[in-house]
Amino acid sequence: MRLTVERSKPLVGELHVPSDKSITHRAFMLSAIAQGASTVLDPLRGEDCLSTLSCLEAMGIHAEWRSKREVRIQPSAWVNPVDVLDCGNSGTTMRLLAGLIASRSLDVTLVGDASLSKRPMGRIATPLVQMGATVEGETPPLRIQGANLTGIRYTTPVASAQIKSAVLLAGLLAEGETWVIEPSLSRDHTERMLSQAGLELLRDPDQPLAVGVAGGSTVASQSWQVPGDISAAAFFLVAAALVPGSDILLRQVGVNPTRTGILDVFAEAGILIDRQPRSTQGEPIADLLVLPPPHIGPFHIRGELVPRLIDEIPVLAVLATQAHGVSEIRDAEELRVKESDRIACMAEGLRAMGARVETFPDGMAIEGPTPLLSAHLDAKGDHRLAMAFAIAGLIAEGQTHIDGAEAIATSFPDFAVKLAALARS
Ligand code: S3P
């Protein structure tokens, strides 16, 4: 599918962004292992989360949509699926489910689409095998034979919530304690949600980046309420900063501090955000309004900031093309193994639009400001690339054509409709 975007007039209006993808996956999975039936309110109905739900259903979990906004999940004994499980485009589905499968008496093969089939799975296989599971496949297909696991203390080389969550979820049924130590803090939804479901997490006062669970811990059934996804809001935050005269109020966005690196970048770039806190149920929520910046300054992303905005880097690269000076992104080699190689693909697309981009193995430097030109771009099966290019198209001369825009449905099915509505207001 091709998405065509034109230079935009001011974007004006209020918006509820789609519900948080990471939290929806976890709400489905924790409901599937809970002590009784749970409900998930406002889950993301994007393809990635629906892949998680259908994989769970194939293993015997009962899910019933009571309305478009509410699904009731009834756990039961997990059974071997009759076929391979298709995780679609979703790395979170495959890696987190791997943790749940490894600790059960199951033999499951997980497969994915062309993009997911290239992504590294050794990062979760290594700890799960150390715990006692049998895992085959450096890349999908991934065959997992579950077992009675033993807890481990695992130091992960990558700050990744998917690795951390896979190991902790496996640890719930392991013998003894299971710990994960990260190099820097990745998103902590799994920890927060396990706490909300009554689990006491293990902490190490000498190691703030360590977190653990005790084997045999149970997860209480819940009514999960999913907030808006800051990673989806990011496209409109950047659009509001770039399109002169814009005024967009984003309602009920999740502002968990492990996800708000983009707001720190905005502060460095001199873009002010009016942030109005809203009610909190385990996850902080706020309404966000970007105040039009007179001047966008360059910014620097590195170190501990990287996991706090890893999914926002494609659209922040678009912002960098309009900053006055050189912005730099480093320590972000993880971008090379996302839904696409986001360093190479963003650089290629932005250069085609006339931007000045230098790449490094772990990031890129972008010199701005540069007027962007119309171009014909390829999203390479990556939803965040497609949406980042669409935002670039709002300030480019003429028409920007983006091929492969169907990938947007994995996380933000009505992105184009919402963008068009703001441009019409
Ligand atoms: C996610 C974690 C991140 C992120 C992904 C969702 C999660 O991946 O990029 O979109 O829900 O745990 P990594 O854990 O691989 O960094």
GROMACS .gro file of C-alpha atoms and ligand atoms in nm:
model
  441
    1MET     CA    1   0.000   0.000   0.000
    2ARG     CA    2   0.125   0.346  -0.086
    3LEU     CA    3   0.066   0.646   0.143
    4THR     CA    4   0.096   0.988  -0.015
    5VAL     CA    5   0.155   1.292   0.204
    6GLU     CA    6   0.166   1.657   0.106
    7ARG     CA    7   0.307   1.967   0.269
    8SER     CA    8   0.059   2.038   0.545
    9LYS     CA    9  -0.123   2.338   0.673
   10PRO     CA   10  -0.123   2.369   1.054
   11LEU     CA   11  -0.232   2.056   1.239
   12VAL     CA   12  -0.498   2.150   1.489
   13GLY     CA   13  -0.712   1.952   1.731
   14GLU     CA   14  -0.733   1.696   2.007
   15LEU     CA   15  -0.626   1.338   1.970
   16HIS     CA   16  -0.645   1.010   2.159
   17VAL     CA   17  -0.347   0.814   2.034
   18PRO     CA   18  -0.377   0.432   2.014
   19SER     CA   19  -0.333   0.235   2.333
   20ASP     CA   20   0.011   0.130   2.443
   21LYS     CA   21   0.146  -0.166   2.250
   22SER     CA   22   0.389  -0.288   2.516
   23ILE     CA   23   0.128  -0.271   2.791
   24THR     CA   24  -0.137  -0.442   2.578
   25HIS     CA   25   0.092  -0.740   2.503
   26ARG     CA   26   0.167  -0.775   2.873
   27ALA     CA   27  -0.196  -0.735   2.981
   28PHE     CA   28  -0.293  -1.020   2.746
   29MET     CA   29  -0.010  -1.242   2.866
   30LEU     CA   30  -0.050  -1.174   3.239
   31SER     CA   31  -0.425  -1.235   3.203
   32ALA     CA   32  -0.345  -1.569   3.041
   33ILE     CA   33  -0.148  -1.685   3.347
   34ALA     CA   34  -0.364  -1.522   3.615
   35GLN     CA   35  -0.561  -1.699   3.887
   36GLY     CA   36  -0.898  -1.618   3.729
   37ALA     CA   37  -1.061  -1.420   3.449
   38SER     CA   38  -0.925  -1.070   3.375
   39THR     CA   39  -1.044  -0.790   3.155
   40VAL     CA   40  -0.831  -0.565   2.939
   41LEU     CA   41  -0.985  -0.225   2.875
   42ASP     CA   42  -0.879  -0.022   2.574
   43PRO     CA   43  -0.624  -0.273   2.443
   44LEU     CA   44  -0.439  -0.180   2.125
   45ARG     CA   45  -0.618  -0.353   1.839
   46GLY     CA   46  -0.312  -0.332   1.613
   47GLU     CA   47  -0.188  -0.641   1.433
   48ASP     CA   48   0.102  -0.701   1.673
   49CYS     CA   49  -0.117  -0.730   1.981
   50LEU     CA   50  -0.377  -0.934   1.795
   51SER     CA   51  -0.093  -1.177   1.710
   52THR     CA   52  -0.027  -1.218   2.083
   53LEU     CA   53  -0.393  -1.282   2.151
   54SER     CA   54  -0.433  -1.539   1.875
   55CYS     CA   55  -0.115  -1.723   1.983
   56LEU     CA   56  -0.254  -1.742   2.338
   57GLU     CA   57  -0.588  -1.868   2.205
   58ALA     CA   58  -0.405  -2.137   2.006
   59MET     CA   59  -0.259  -2.257   2.338
   60GLY     CA   60  -0.600  -2.293   2.501
   61ILE     CA   61  -0.662  -1.950   2.650
   62HIS     CA   62  -1.015  -1.820   2.603
   63ALA     CA   63  -1.055  -1.460   2.489
   64GLU     CA   64  -1.390  -1.292   2.437
   65TRP     CA   65  -1.436  -0.941   2.296
   66ARG     CA   66  -1.720  -0.785   2.493
   67SER     CA   67  -1.702  -0.466   2.291
   68LYS     CA   68  -1.441  -0.298   2.071
   69ARG     CA   69  -1.285  -0.161   2.387
   70GLU     CA   70  -1.291  -0.461   2.619
   71VAL     CA   71  -1.163  -0.815   2.604
   72ARG     CA   72  -1.218  -1.075   2.876
   73ILE     CA   73  -0.948  -1.337   2.911
   74GLN     CA   74  -1.006  -1.668   3.086
   75PRO     CA   75  -0.688  -1.862   3.160
   76SER     CA   76  -0.686  -2.240   3.148
   77ALA     CA   77  -0.434  -2.524   3.126
   78TRP     CA   78  -0.198  -2.440   2.841
   79VAL     CA   79  -0.198  -2.693   2.556
   80ASN     CA   80   0.030  -2.752   2.260
   81PRO     CA   81  -0.103  -2.565   1.958
   82VAL     CA   82  -0.200  -2.783   1.664
   83ASP     CA   83   0.023  -2.581   1.431
   84VAL     CA   84   0.318  -2.341   1.445
   85LEU     CA   85   0.235  -2.010   1.614
   86ASP     CA   86   0.246  -1.707   1.387
   87CYS     CA   87   0.381  -1.397   1.565
   88GLY     CA   88   0.345  -1.185   1.248
   89ASN     CA   89   0.571  -0.880   1.266
   90SER     CA   90   0.586  -0.874   1.644
   91GLY     CA   91   0.915  -0.925   1.827
   92THR     CA   92   0.746  -0.864   2.161
   93THR     CA   93   0.500  -1.147   2.094
   94MET     CA   94   0.775  -1.393   2.009
   95ARG     CA   95   1.021  -1.303   2.282
   96LEU     CA   96   0.779  -1.269   2.573
   97LEU     CA   97   0.577  -1.576   2.475
   98ALA     CA   98   0.906  -1.768   2.458
   99GLY     CA   99   0.949  -1.703   2.830
  100LEU     CA  100   0.599  -1.827   2.910
  101ILE     CA  101   0.631  -2.137   2.689
  102ALA     CA  102   0.978  -2.229   2.821
  103SER     CA  103   0.842  -2.275   3.171
  104ARG     CA  104   0.549  -2.498   3.071
  105SER     CA  105   0.525  -2.851   2.946
  106LEU     CA  106   0.488  -2.744   2.584
  107ASP     CA  107   0.665  -2.794   2.254
  108VAL     CA  108   0.595  -2.493   2.033
  109THR     CA  109   0.741  -2.351   1.714
  110LEU     CA  110   0.710  -1.975   1.673
  111VAL     CA  111   0.728  -1.820   1.326
  112GLY     CA  112   0.705  -1.466   1.194
  113ASP     CA  113   0.688  -1.256   0.879
  114ALA     CA  114   0.989  -1.172   0.661
  115SER     CA  115   1.105  -0.892   0.893
  116LEU     CA  116   1.066  -1.088   1.218
  117SER     CA  117   1.236  -1.390   1.056
  118LYS     CA  118   1.558  -1.188   1.040
  119ARG     CA  119   1.558  -1.072   1.403
  120PRO     CA  120   1.791  -1.217   1.667
  121MET     CA  121   1.641  -1.469   1.909
  122GLY     CA  122   1.968  -1.594   2.060
  123ARG     CA  123   1.933  -1.310   2.312
  124ILE     CA  124   1.637  -1.485   2.476
  125ALA     CA  125   1.741  -1.842   2.392
  126THR     CA  126   2.064  -1.805   2.592
  127PRO     CA  127   1.904  -1.734   2.932
  128LEU     CA  128   1.610  -1.970   2.873
  129VAL     CA  129   1.850  -2.254   2.790
  130GLN     CA  130   2.052  -2.170   3.103
  131MET     CA  131   1.728  -2.211   3.298
  132GLY     CA  132   1.672  -2.558   3.150
  133ALA     CA  133   1.454  -2.512   2.842
  134THR     CA  134   1.545  -2.640   2.495
  135VAL     CA  135   1.542  -2.362   2.236
  136GLU     CA  136   1.640  -2.400   1.872
  137GLY     CA  137   1.681  -2.113   1.628
  138GLU     CA  138   1.908  -1.807   1.627
  139THR     CA  139   1.641  -1.643   1.414
  140PRO     CA  140   1.279  -1.757   1.368
  141PRO     CA  141   1.145  -2.022   1.334
  142LEU     CA  142   1.208  -2.067   1.704
  143ARG     CA  143   1.130  -2.406   1.856
  144ILE     CA  144   1.088  -2.409   2.233
  145GLN     CA  145   1.052  -2.721   2.443
  146GLY     CA  146   0.951  -2.619   2.791
  147ALA     CA  147   1.072  -2.785   3.110
  148ASN     CA  148   1.083  -2.748   3.486
  149LEU     CA  149   1.318  -2.450   3.498
  150THR     CA  150   1.570  -2.343   3.757
  151GLY     CA  151   1.610  -1.975   3.844
  152ILE     CA  152   1.926  -1.793   3.730
  153ARG     CA  153   2.091  -1.458   3.785
  154TYR     CA  154   2.125  -1.330   3.429
  155THR     CA  155   2.331  -1.027   3.329
  156THR     CA  156   2.205  -0.921   2.989
  157PRO     CA  157   2.448  -0.746   2.755
  158VAL     CA  158   2.163  -0.543   2.600
  159ALA     CA  159   1.920  -0.309   2.779
  160SER     CA  160   1.608  -0.476   2.640
  161ALA     CA  161   1.269  -0.502   2.805
  162GLN     CA  162   1.193  -0.800   2.583
  163ILE     CA  163   1.489  -0.997   2.720
  164LYS     CA  164   1.417  -0.887   3.077
  165SER     CA  165   1.049  -0.976   3.046
  166ALA     CA  166   1.107  -1.316   2.882
  167VAL     CA  167   1.338  -1.418   3.165
  168LEU     CA  168   1.115  -1.284   3.444
  169LEU     CA  169   0.804  -1.447   3.297
  170ALA     CA  170   0.991  -1.779   3.274
  171GLY     CA  171   1.107  -1.727   3.633
  172LEU     CA  172   0.750  -1.721   3.764
  173LEU     CA  173   0.739  -2.101   3.732
  174ALA     CA  174   1.109  -2.173   3.793
  175GLU     CA  175   1.261  -2.327   4.102
  176GLY     CA  176   1.414  -2.057   4.325
  177GLU     CA  177   1.476  -1.696   4.234
  178THR     CA  178   1.526  -1.557   3.884
  179TRP     CA  179   1.711  -1.228   3.845
  180VAL     CA  180   1.789  -1.003   3.549
  181ILE     CA  181   2.058  -0.735   3.560
  182GLU     CA  182   2.050  -0.480   3.279
  183PRO     CA  183   2.326  -0.242   3.164
  184SER     CA  184   2.073   0.044   3.187
  185LEU     CA  185   1.706   0.054   3.266
  186SER     CA  186   1.470  -0.052   2.985
  187ARG     CA  187   1.093  -0.002   2.998
  188ASP     CA  188   0.961  -0.143   3.325
  189HIS     CA  189   0.599  -0.228   3.236
  190THR     CA  190   0.644  -0.596   3.320
  191GLU     CA  191   0.771  -0.510   3.667
  192ARG     CA  192   0.494  -0.255   3.732
  193MET     CA  193   0.224  -0.487   3.606
  194LEU     CA  194   0.350  -0.786   3.803
  195SER     CA  195   0.344  -0.564   4.115
  196GLN     CA  196  -0.006  -0.449   4.030
  197ALA     CA  197  -0.107  -0.817   4.004
  198GLY     CA  198   0.010  -0.876   4.358
  199LEU     CA  199   0.364  -1.004   4.308
  200GLU     CA  200   0.647  -0.891   4.529
  201LEU     CA  201   0.945  -0.816   4.305
  202LEU     CA  202   1.291  -0.892   4.437
  203ARG     CA  203   1.530  -0.596   4.454
  204ASP     CA  204   1.900  -0.575   4.532
  205PRO     CA  205   2.001  -0.261   4.723
  206ASP     CA  206   2.356  -0.295   4.587
  207GLN     CA  207   2.241  -0.326   4.226
  208PRO     CA  208   1.966  -0.086   4.127
  209LEU     CA  209   1.952  -0.238   3.777
  210ALA     CA  210   1.873  -0.586   3.910
  211VAL     CA  211   1.518  -0.717   3.942
  212GLY     CA  212   1.394  -1.062   4.031
  213VAL     CA  213   1.094  -1.284   4.088
  214ALA     CA  214   1.051  -1.581   4.318
  215GLY     CA  215   0.949  -1.908   4.152
  216GLY     CA  216   0.593  -2.012   4.230
  217SER     CA  217   0.466  -1.654   4.253
  218THR     CA  218   0.109  -1.619   4.138
  219VAL     CA  219  -0.048  -1.345   3.928
  220ALA     CA  220  -0.384  -1.216   4.045
  221SER     CA  221  -0.658  -1.152   3.791
  222GLN     CA  222  -0.703  -0.785   3.711
  223SER     CA  223  -0.897  -0.527   3.525
  224TRP     CA  224  -0.617  -0.379   3.313
  225GLN     CA  225  -0.666  -0.029   3.175
  226VAL     CA  226  -0.426   0.048   2.890
  227PRO     CA  227  -0.312   0.413   2.852
  228GLY     CA  228  -0.219   0.585   2.523
  229ASP     CA  229   0.113   0.493   2.364
  230ILE     CA  230   0.382   0.761   2.384
  231SER     CA  231   0.557   0.587   2.094
  232ALA     CA  232   0.249   0.658   1.879
  233ALA     CA  233   0.212   1.007   2.029
  234ALA     CA  234   0.573   1.075   1.925
  235PHE     CA  235   0.474   1.119   1.558
  236PHE     CA  236   0.226   1.393   1.648
  237LEU     CA  237   0.458   1.556   1.902
  238VAL     CA  238   0.719   1.594   1.628
  239ALA     CA  239   0.458   1.699   1.371
  240ALA     CA  240   0.333   1.971   1.608
  241ALA     CA  241   0.690   2.096   1.654
  242LEU     CA  242   0.764   2.097   1.280
  243VAL     CA  243   0.448   2.221   1.108
  244PRO     CA  244   0.422   2.595   1.178
  245GLY     CA  245   0.105   2.708   1.354
  246SER     CA  246   0.011   2.360   1.478
  247ASP     CA  247  -0.177   2.310   1.802
  248ILE     CA  248  -0.235   1.943   1.895
  249LEU     CA  249  -0.352   1.825   2.235
  250LEU     CA  250  -0.270   1.459   2.295
  251ARG     CA  251  -0.500   1.304   2.554
  252GLN     CA  252  -0.423   1.029   2.810
  253VAL     CA  253  -0.070   0.944   2.702
  254GLY     CA  254   0.132   0.700   2.915
  255VAL     CA  255   0.431   0.889   3.057
  256ASN     CA  256   0.616   0.612   3.239
  257PRO     CA  257   0.965   0.762   3.297
  258THR     CA  258   1.128   0.462   3.125
  259ARG     CA  259   0.946   0.573   2.806
  260THR     CA  260   0.971   0.954   2.813
  261GLY     CA  261   1.320   1.004   2.668
  262ILE     CA  262   1.155   1.193   2.381
  263LEU     CA  263   1.040   1.461   2.625
  264ASP     CA  264   1.401   1.500   2.746
  265VAL     CA  265   1.513   1.541   2.384
  266PHE     CA  266   1.245   1.805   2.329
  267ALA     CA  267   1.373   1.993   2.635
  268GLU     CA  268   1.729   1.986   2.495
  269ALA     CA  269   1.602   2.105   2.155
  270GLY     CA  270   1.421   2.394   2.326
  271ILE     CA  271   1.071   2.262   2.249
  272LEU     CA  272   0.839   2.319   2.542
  273ILE     CA  273   0.561   2.075   2.631
  274ASP     CA  274   0.269   2.156   2.853
  275ARG     CA  275   0.214   1.835   3.051
  276GLN     CA  276  -0.107   1.795   3.254
  277PRO     CA  277  -0.100   1.484   3.474
  278ARG     CA  278  -0.413   1.266   3.465
  279SER     CA  279  -0.519   0.978   3.687
  280THR     CA  280  -0.273   0.696   3.739
  281GLN     CA  281  -0.342   0.324   3.773
  282GLY     CA  282   0.007   0.178   3.799
  283GLU     CA  283   0.126   0.373   3.496
  284PRO     CA  284   0.146   0.754   3.498
  285ILE     CA  285  -0.071   0.928   3.238
  286ALA     CA  286  -0.076   1.288   3.112
  287ASP     CA  287  -0.224   1.513   2.846
  288LEU     CA  288   0.053   1.661   2.631
  289LEU     CA  289   0.052   1.985   2.432
  290VAL     CA  290   0.352   2.100   2.228
  291LEU     CA  291   0.411   2.474   2.244
  292PRO     CA  292   0.527   2.591   1.899
  293PRO     CA  293   0.904   2.639   1.913
  294PRO     CA  294   1.053   2.960   1.768
  295HIS     CA  295   1.378   2.771   1.701
  296ILE     CA  296   1.469   2.401   1.719
  297GLY     CA  297   1.811   2.334   1.869
  298PRO     CA  298   2.029   2.027   1.801
  299PHE     CA  299   2.014   1.735   2.042
  300HIS     CA  300   2.223   1.439   2.151
  301ILE     CA  301   2.102   1.088   2.225
  302ARG     CA  302   2.336   0.840   2.385
  303GLY     CA  303   2.388   0.605   2.680
  304GLU     CA  304   2.104   0.554   2.924
  305LEU     CA  305   1.870   0.774   2.722
  306VAL     CA  306   1.867   0.525   2.432
  307PRO     CA  307   1.637   0.255   2.581
  308ARG     CA  308   1.404   0.532   2.703
  309LEU     CA  309   1.328   0.640   2.343
  310ILE     CA  310   1.446   0.352   2.126
  311ASP     CA  311   1.126   0.339   1.918
  312GLU     CA  312   1.111   0.718   1.877
  313ILE     CA  313   1.449   0.754   1.706
  314PRO     CA  314   1.314   0.737   1.346
  315VAL     CA  315   1.083   1.034   1.403
  316LEU     CA  316   1.345   1.217   1.610
  317ALA     CA  317   1.576   1.183   1.310
  318VAL     CA  318   1.313   1.374   1.111
  319LEU     CA  319   1.310   1.642   1.382
  320ALA     CA  320   1.690   1.662   1.361
  321THR     CA  321   1.671   1.761   0.991
  322GLN     CA  322   1.509   2.088   1.105
  323ALA     CA  323   1.730   2.156   1.410
  324HIS     CA  324   1.985   2.436   1.384
  325GLY     CA  325   2.312   2.244   1.413
  326VAL     CA  326   2.433   1.884   1.424
  327SER     CA  327   2.225   1.636   1.624
  328GLU     CA  328   2.384   1.306   1.711
  329ILE     CA  329   2.247   0.962   1.800
  330ARG     CA  330   2.503   0.713   1.941
  331ASP     CA  331   2.499   0.387   2.142
  332ALA     CA  332   2.193   0.284   1.940
  333GLU     CA  333   2.321  -0.025   1.755
  334GLU     CA  334   1.996  -0.196   1.860
  335LEU     CA  335   1.829   0.006   1.583
  336ARG     CA  336   1.995  -0.222   1.333
  337VAL     CA  337   1.790  -0.522   1.453
  338LYS     CA  338   1.445  -0.365   1.482
  339GLU     CA  339   1.166  -0.422   1.227
  340SER     CA  340   1.424  -0.294   0.974
  341ASP     CA  341   1.782  -0.168   1.003
  342ARG     CA  342   1.655   0.170   1.119
  343ILE     CA  343   1.996   0.341   1.091
  344ALA     CA  344   2.048   0.245   0.728
  345CYS     CA  345   1.684   0.283   0.621
  346MET     CA  346   1.621   0.620   0.790
  347ALA     CA  347   1.947   0.755   0.648
  348GLU     CA  348   1.853   0.635   0.299
  349GLY     CA  349   1.503   0.786   0.315
  350LEU     CA  350   1.608   1.119   0.466
  351ARG     CA  351   1.896   1.157   0.220
  352ALA     CA  352   1.649   1.099  -0.065
  353MET     CA  353   1.457   1.397   0.077
  354GLY     CA  354   1.771   1.611   0.076
  355ALA     CA  355   1.878   1.577   0.442
  356ARG     CA  356   2.243   1.570   0.545
  357VAL     CA  357   2.295   1.242   0.731
  358GLU     CA  358   2.612   1.061   0.832
  359THR     CA  359   2.581   0.708   0.970
  360PHE     CA  360   2.789   0.518   1.225
  361PRO     CA  361   2.766   0.154   1.330
  362ASP     CA  362   2.576   0.270   1.641
  363GLY     CA  363   2.384   0.573   1.519
  364MET     CA  364   2.386   0.880   1.299
  365ALA     CA  365   2.462   1.250   1.284
  366ILE     CA  366   2.217   1.482   1.112
  367GLU     CA  367   2.296   1.840   1.021
  368GLY     CA  368   2.009   2.084   0.995
  369PRO     CA  369   1.816   2.271   0.905
  370THR     CA  370   1.760   2.143   0.551
  371PRO     CA  371   1.450   2.202   0.339
  372LEU     CA  372   1.307   1.858   0.257
  373LEU     CA  373   1.219   1.761  -0.100
  374SER     CA  374   0.949   1.536  -0.236
  375ALA     CA  375   1.062   1.175  -0.270
  376HIS     CA  376   0.946   0.821  -0.332
  377LEU     CA  377   1.033   0.619  -0.021
  378ASP     CA  378   1.011   0.258   0.091
  379ALA     CA  379   0.908   0.177   0.448
  380LYS     CA  380   1.082  -0.164   0.420
  381GLY     CA  381   0.806  -0.339   0.617
  382ASP     CA  382   0.867  -0.114   0.919
  383HIS     CA  383   0.568   0.071   1.070
  384ARG     CA  384   0.777   0.333   1.247
  385LEU     CA  385   0.975   0.411   0.933
  386ALA     CA  386   0.651   0.457   0.737
  387MET     CA  387   0.507   0.696   0.998
  388ALA     CA  388   0.835   0.888   1.040
  389PHE     CA  389   0.852   0.940   0.661
  390ALA     CA  390   0.490   1.058   0.665
  391ILE     CA  391   0.578   1.324   0.924
  392ALA     CA  392   0.876   1.431   0.710
  393GLY     CA  393   0.634   1.456   0.417
  394LEU     CA  394   0.427   1.715   0.607
  395ILE     CA  395   0.709   1.970   0.571
  396ALA     CA  396   0.850   1.854   0.237
  397GLU     CA  397   0.799   2.031  -0.091
  398GLY     CA  398   0.539   1.858  -0.312
  399GLN     CA  399   0.424   1.503  -0.259
  400THR     CA  400   0.599   1.230  -0.061
  401HIS     CA  401   0.508   0.874  -0.160
  402ILE     CA  402   0.568   0.599   0.094
  403ASP     CA  403   0.550   0.240  -0.028
  404GLY     CA  404   0.494  -0.042   0.221
  405ALA     CA  405   0.268   0.176   0.437
  406GLU     CA  406   0.051  -0.127   0.523
  407ALA     CA  407   0.307  -0.196   0.799
  408ILE     CA  408   0.153   0.094   0.994
  409ALA     CA  409  -0.138  -0.135   1.089
  410THR     CA  410   0.087  -0.328   1.326
  411SER     CA  411   0.077  -0.044   1.581
  412PHE     CA  412  -0.141   0.246   1.458
  413PRO     CA  413  -0.419   0.125   1.225
  414ASP     CA  414  -0.587   0.467   1.181
  415PHE     CA  415  -0.272   0.680   1.161
  416ALA     CA  416  -0.348   0.824   0.817
  417VAL     CA  417  -0.710   0.901   0.912
  418LYS     CA  418  -0.603   1.081   1.230
  419LEU     CA  419  -0.336   1.279   1.049
  420ALA     CA  420  -0.581   1.385   0.780
  421ALA     CA  421  -0.840   1.489   1.041
  422LEU     CA  422  -0.590   1.718   1.217
  423ALA     CA  423  -0.489   1.874   0.886
  424ARG     CA  424  -0.857   1.945   0.804
  425SER     CA  425  -0.952   2.104   1.138
  426S3P     C1  426   0.937  -0.354   2.368
  426S3P     C2  427   1.070  -0.333   2.393
  426S3P     C3  428   1.162  -0.270   2.296
  426S3P     C4  429   1.085  -0.194   2.188
  426S3P     C5  430   0.971  -0.274   2.134
  426S3P     C6  431   0.872  -0.309   2.244
  426S3P     C7  432   0.857  -0.422   2.472
  426S3P     O1  433   1.238  -0.371   2.234
  426S3P     O2  434   1.172  -0.158   2.084
  426S3P     O3  435   0.902  -0.200   2.035
  426S3P     O4  436   0.733  -0.415   2.467
  426S3P     O5  437   0.916  -0.484   2.561
  426S3P     P1  438   1.373  -0.426   2.303
  426S3P     O6  439   1.336  -0.485   2.432
  426S3P     O7  440   1.425  -0.530   2.209
  426S3P     O8  441   1.463  -0.308   2.314
   0.00000   0.00000   0.00000
